[in-house]
Amino acid sequence: MEALPRHYRTIPDFSRLRCVVRQSRRHGLWIFAWSIVGWVGTALAPVLSGTPFLLMPLSPRAMFVALAADSVPLLPFVLLGTLRLSVTDASYYVIGRKLPSEIVPDSARWRVLVLPSER
């Protein structure tokens, strides 16, 4: 086995990160699969515009949800919309819980990266 390049050796806890990536592969595939379903739903939107309640679970974009709002009763609308929007949330949670704390930026560094201070 070859030695890791120098820039990899400077990443804190790199071996643990590799382990997390390997363990999270199925969650990543689950998220990827639902992303593909959303893209297909968006691509089929012109064809499925006559049946918006079928379009909503494929691609729960705000416009498609608004189209489906008057085609079904409230309870199925809320249940199906909530289920579809939360189908990948558990995978994001599991991946986030496994990430080493060294990879997730602390709040002070994050503020500097996202919101530069005004001078």
XYZ file of N, CA, C and O in Angstrom, residues 4-5 8 11 22 24 31 36 38 46-48 62 65-68 72 74 79 81 85 89 96-97 99 105 108 116:
116
model
N 0.220 7.872 1.907
C -0.707 8.934 1.527
C 0.063 10.185 1.126
O 1.129 10.472 1.674
N -0.453 10.943 0.177
C 0.189 12.210 -0.186
C 0.264 13.142 1.026
O -0.525 13.032 1.965
N -2.866 14.963 2.473
C -3.810 14.135 3.214
C -3.344 13.932 4.652
O -4.145 13.821 5.561
N -4.614 16.581 7.189
C -6.021 16.636 7.570
C -6.179 15.895 8.892
O -5.807 14.728 8.992
N -16.862 5.445 4.009
C -17.130 4.052 3.641
C -18.428 3.556 4.293
O -19.235 2.895 3.661
N -20.970 5.393 5.248
C -22.122 6.198 4.827
C -22.493 6.002 3.370
O -23.369 6.693 2.859
N -29.746 9.031 -0.836
C -29.947 10.444 -1.152
C -29.824 10.675 -2.658
O -30.625 11.400 -3.261
N -32.351 11.694 -8.077
C -32.692 11.285 -9.445
C -34.210 11.271 -9.625
O -34.725 11.748 -10.652
N -36.351 13.107 -8.085
C -36.765 14.512 -8.182
C -36.484 15.110 -9.541
O -37.305 15.850 -10.094
N -44.216 18.736 -17.445
C -45.194 19.089 -18.475
C -46.186 17.959 -18.772
O -47.361 18.207 -19.027
N -45.722 16.736 -18.700
C -46.591 15.585 -18.969
C -47.534 15.333 -17.796
O -48.709 15.006 -17.989
N -47.031 15.490 -16.563
C -47.812 15.180 -15.366
C -48.563 16.373 -14.793
O -49.123 16.272 -13.708
N -42.032 23.769 -4.652
C -43.145 24.595 -4.163
C -44.228 24.761 -5.226
O -45.423 24.711 -4.916
N -46.247 21.509 -5.476
C -47.067 21.337 -4.272
C -48.274 22.265 -4.333
O -49.392 21.875 -3.999
N -48.072 23.488 -4.801
C -49.187 24.428 -4.936
C -50.208 23.933 -5.965
O -51.416 24.088 -5.769
N -49.732 23.337 -7.050
C -50.653 22.775 -8.042
C -51.482 21.637 -7.460
O -52.657 21.478 -7.794
N -50.877 20.830 -6.583
C -51.564 19.678 -6.012
C -52.502 20.054 -4.875
O -53.349 19.251 -4.483
N -56.653 17.388 -4.048
C -56.909 16.325 -3.064
C -57.327 16.932 -1.736
O -57.096 18.111 -1.487
N -57.132 17.620 2.378
C -56.002 18.108 3.172
C -55.152 16.981 3.763
O -53.923 17.027 3.688
N -49.951 14.378 4.473
C -49.220 13.140 4.737
C -48.219 12.817 3.627
O -47.052 12.508 3.894
N -47.000 14.849 1.272
C -45.982 15.893 1.168
C -44.936 15.778 2.264
O -43.738 15.884 2.005
N -40.966 14.849 1.604
C -39.934 15.820 1.967
C -38.986 15.297 3.042
O -37.858 15.753 3.145
N -34.154 12.756 5.148
C -33.657 13.469 6.333
C -32.874 12.565 7.282
O -31.864 12.978 7.837
N -24.253 13.146 9.255
C -23.776 14.257 10.083
C -23.324 13.820 11.458
O -22.344 14.349 12.002
N -23.985 12.844 12.058
C -23.590 12.355 13.379
C -22.267 11.599 13.340
O -21.534 11.575 14.314
N -19.705 12.231 11.248
C -18.559 13.047 10.842
C -17.699 13.408 12.044
O -18.207 13.762 13.095
N -16.640 22.666 10.826
C -16.013 23.889 11.330
C -16.693 24.394 12.589
O -17.907 24.263 12.746
N -16.892 29.949 15.236
C -16.097 31.155 14.987
C -15.506 31.136 13.580
O -15.574 32.122 12.855
N -18.189 37.576 6.160
C -16.994 38.371 6.435
C -17.353 39.612 7.258
O -18.405 40.202 7.073
